[in-house]
Amino acid sequence: MSNIIEIQDLNYTYLNGSPYEHQALKNITLSLNRGDCLGIFGSNGSGKSTLAKILNGLLRPTAGKFVICGIDSTTKHLNDHLWRKVGYVFQYPEKQIFKSNVYDEIAYGPRNLGLSESDVKSRVNDALEKVGFIPDLTEHLSPVNFSGGMRRRIAIAGILAINPEVLIMDEPMASLDPIGRKMVYDIIKNRQENKNTTIIISHDLKEIIDLIDRIVILDHGTVIFEGIINDLQANAKILTKYKFELPDYMQVIYALAIKGVKINTSIKSMAEVVSEISQILRNNPCW
Ligand SMILES: Nc1ncnc2c1ncn2[C@@H]1O[C@H](COP(=O)(O)OP(=O)(O)OP(=O)(O)O)[C@@H](O)[C@H]1O
Ligand SMILES: [Mg+2]
């Protein structure tokens, strides 16, 4: 499988050269396969959003380089190229809505792509449906009429309407109700099923564990873990230090393995756990 993202020795310093300069990212080297879902975790201030902004072209690396969707970070006018390929749903995107009606807000990206108005309309309708709105009932309304969580959905729809090759979502589930969280979950699941690449920044491993193929943990701007969930599970030091909680059903699986039960620990979803335990019970009727 080809890599859609290659990052090499990437550094970023805010206010570089000033007395207030702060190095937010230090020698980041990472790669991601096309179609994979990457989860980025880390404490407040560890550099997650800075990395997302670099990959979307909003910030330029202070040192190091990356290639994403075939676009090299040394490209002139990088942002002009990257926004078409890499969609970035900001942390609290609802604060950045600026159009006076829902349709124009979501149409902003597709119109800038130069699409015909009929294609723009179909992108807007499709995106609205993906975030759970009925287009005819919603598109003429002003975003100010919606609650914060609903405005988040509108902002997400605006990025989905660009059809980005890579979608980066920065803590998209934070402060959403269960319906909103399920909606975000379904969007990511749907992208995964269609082999589209997604990066999700989160603090809650439990919430997205069955969606992510790879995990990166940042600490003070440095990658301190990169791998799959099984590698993380084996790393008790990191689990404890960062207080990562695994879902209860996974804790059951690992507890059984520790007790000597032959069980596949490389499973991530509740459905897989049920099937694994049922199989074991069928094979051991005396239990
Ligand atoms: N515009 C800025 N100017 C100066 N320093 C900044 C700026 N934005 C972020 N920083 C600093 O860079 C570091 C990384 O910030 P960043 O927003 O990337 O962290 P984060 O991991 O996304 O945190 P959170 O979980 O709180 O969203 C922090 O120390 C932050 O204070
Ligand atoms: Mg952030």
PDB file of C-alpha atoms and ligand atoms in Angstrom, residues 14-15 20 22 24 42-51 53 91 170-171 201 203, ligand 1:
ATOM      1  CA  TYR A  14       5.836  29.668  17.151  1.00  0.00           C
ATOM      2  CA  LEU A  15       7.110  33.279  17.202  1.00  0.00           C
ATOM      3  CA  TYR A  20       8.485  34.429  23.135  1.00  0.00           C
ATOM      4  CA  HIS A  22       8.103  28.250  21.552  1.00  0.00           C
ATOM      5  CA  ALA A  24       5.691  23.174  19.501  1.00  0.00           C
ATOM      6  CA  GLY A  42      -1.556  13.703  23.765  1.00  0.00           C
ATOM      7  CA  SER A  43      -2.041  16.073  26.670  1.00  0.00           C
ATOM      8  CA  ASN A  44      -3.121  19.690  26.266  1.00  0.00           C
ATOM      9  CA  GLY A  45      -0.391  21.656  24.557  1.00  0.00           C
ATOM     10  CA  SER A  46       1.426  18.581  23.198  1.00  0.00           C
ATOM     11  CA  GLY A  47       1.259  19.877  19.619  1.00  0.00           C
ATOM     12  CA  LYS A  48      -1.701  17.988  18.092  1.00  0.00           C
ATOM     13  CA  SER A  49      -3.458  21.001  16.561  1.00  0.00           C
ATOM     14  CA  THR A  50      -0.145  22.479  15.404  1.00  0.00           C
ATOM     15  CA  LEU A  51       0.596  19.269  13.497  1.00  0.00           C
ATOM     16  CA  LYS A  53      -2.465  22.937  10.845  1.00  0.00           C
ATOM     17  CA  GLN A  91     -11.101  22.286  17.178  1.00  0.00           C
ATOM     18  CA  ASP A 170      -9.528  17.986  15.702  1.00  0.00           C
ATOM     19  CA  GLU A 171     -11.394  16.673  18.762  1.00  0.00           C
ATOM     20  CA  ILE A 201      -7.289  14.030  17.207  1.00  0.00           C
ATOM     21  CA  HIS A 203      -8.358  12.624  24.235  1.00  0.00           C
TER      22      HIS A 203
HETATM   23  N1  LIG B   1      -0.411  30.923  18.092  1.00  0.00           N
HETATM   24  C1  LIG B   1       0.444  30.471  19.014  1.00  0.00           C
HETATM   25  N2  LIG B   1       1.466  31.242  19.450  1.00  0.00           N
HETATM   26  C2  LIG B   1       2.350  30.777  20.375  1.00  0.00           C
HETATM   27  N3  LIG B   1       2.305  29.548  20.928  1.00  0.00           N
HETATM   28  C3  LIG B   1       1.287  28.737  20.512  1.00  0.00           C
HETATM   29  C4  LIG B   1       0.316  29.163  19.552  1.00  0.00           C
HETATM   30  N4  LIG B   1      -0.556  28.158  19.353  1.00  0.00           N
HETATM   31  C5  LIG B   1      -0.151  27.143  20.160  1.00  0.00           C
HETATM   32  N5  LIG B   1       0.946  27.499  20.846  1.00  0.00           N
HETATM   33  C6  LIG B   1       1.683  26.662  21.810  1.00  0.00           C
HETATM   34  O1  LIG B   1       2.157  25.490  21.130  1.00  0.00           O
HETATM   35  C7  LIG B   1       1.990  24.336  21.933  1.00  0.00           C
HETATM   36  C8  LIG B   1       1.158  23.300  21.192  1.00  0.00           C
HETATM   37  O2  LIG B   1      -0.142  23.832  21.024  1.00  0.00           O
HETATM   38  P1  LIG B   1      -1.299  22.988  20.306  1.00  0.00           P
HETATM   39  O3  LIG B   1      -2.472  23.890  20.191  1.00  0.00           O
HETATM   40  O4  LIG B   1      -0.764  22.394  19.067  1.00  0.00           O
HETATM   41  O5  LIG B   1      -1.543  21.846  21.382  1.00  0.00           O
HETATM   42  P2  LIG B   1      -2.699  20.719  21.429  1.00  0.00           P
HETATM   43  O6  LIG B   1      -2.002  19.415  21.626  1.00  0.00           O
HETATM   44  O7  LIG B   1      -3.588  20.856  20.253  1.00  0.00           O
HETATM   45  O8  LIG B   1      -3.461  21.088  22.781  1.00  0.00           O
HETATM   46  P3  LIG B   1      -5.021  20.924  23.184  1.00  0.00           P
HETATM   47  O9  LIG B   1      -5.231  19.485  23.601  1.00  0.00           O
HETATM   48  O10 LIG B   1      -5.176  21.857  24.324  1.00  0.00           O
HETATM   49  O11 LIG B   1      -5.862  21.318  22.010  1.00  0.00           O
HETATM   50  C9  LIG B   1       1.364  24.805  23.249  1.00  0.00           C
HETATM   51  O12 LIG B   1       2.381  24.973  24.194  1.00  0.00           O
HETATM   52  C10 LIG B   1       0.747  26.141  22.888  1.00  0.00           C
HETATM   53  O13 LIG B   1       0.745  27.027  23.989  1.00  0.00           O
END
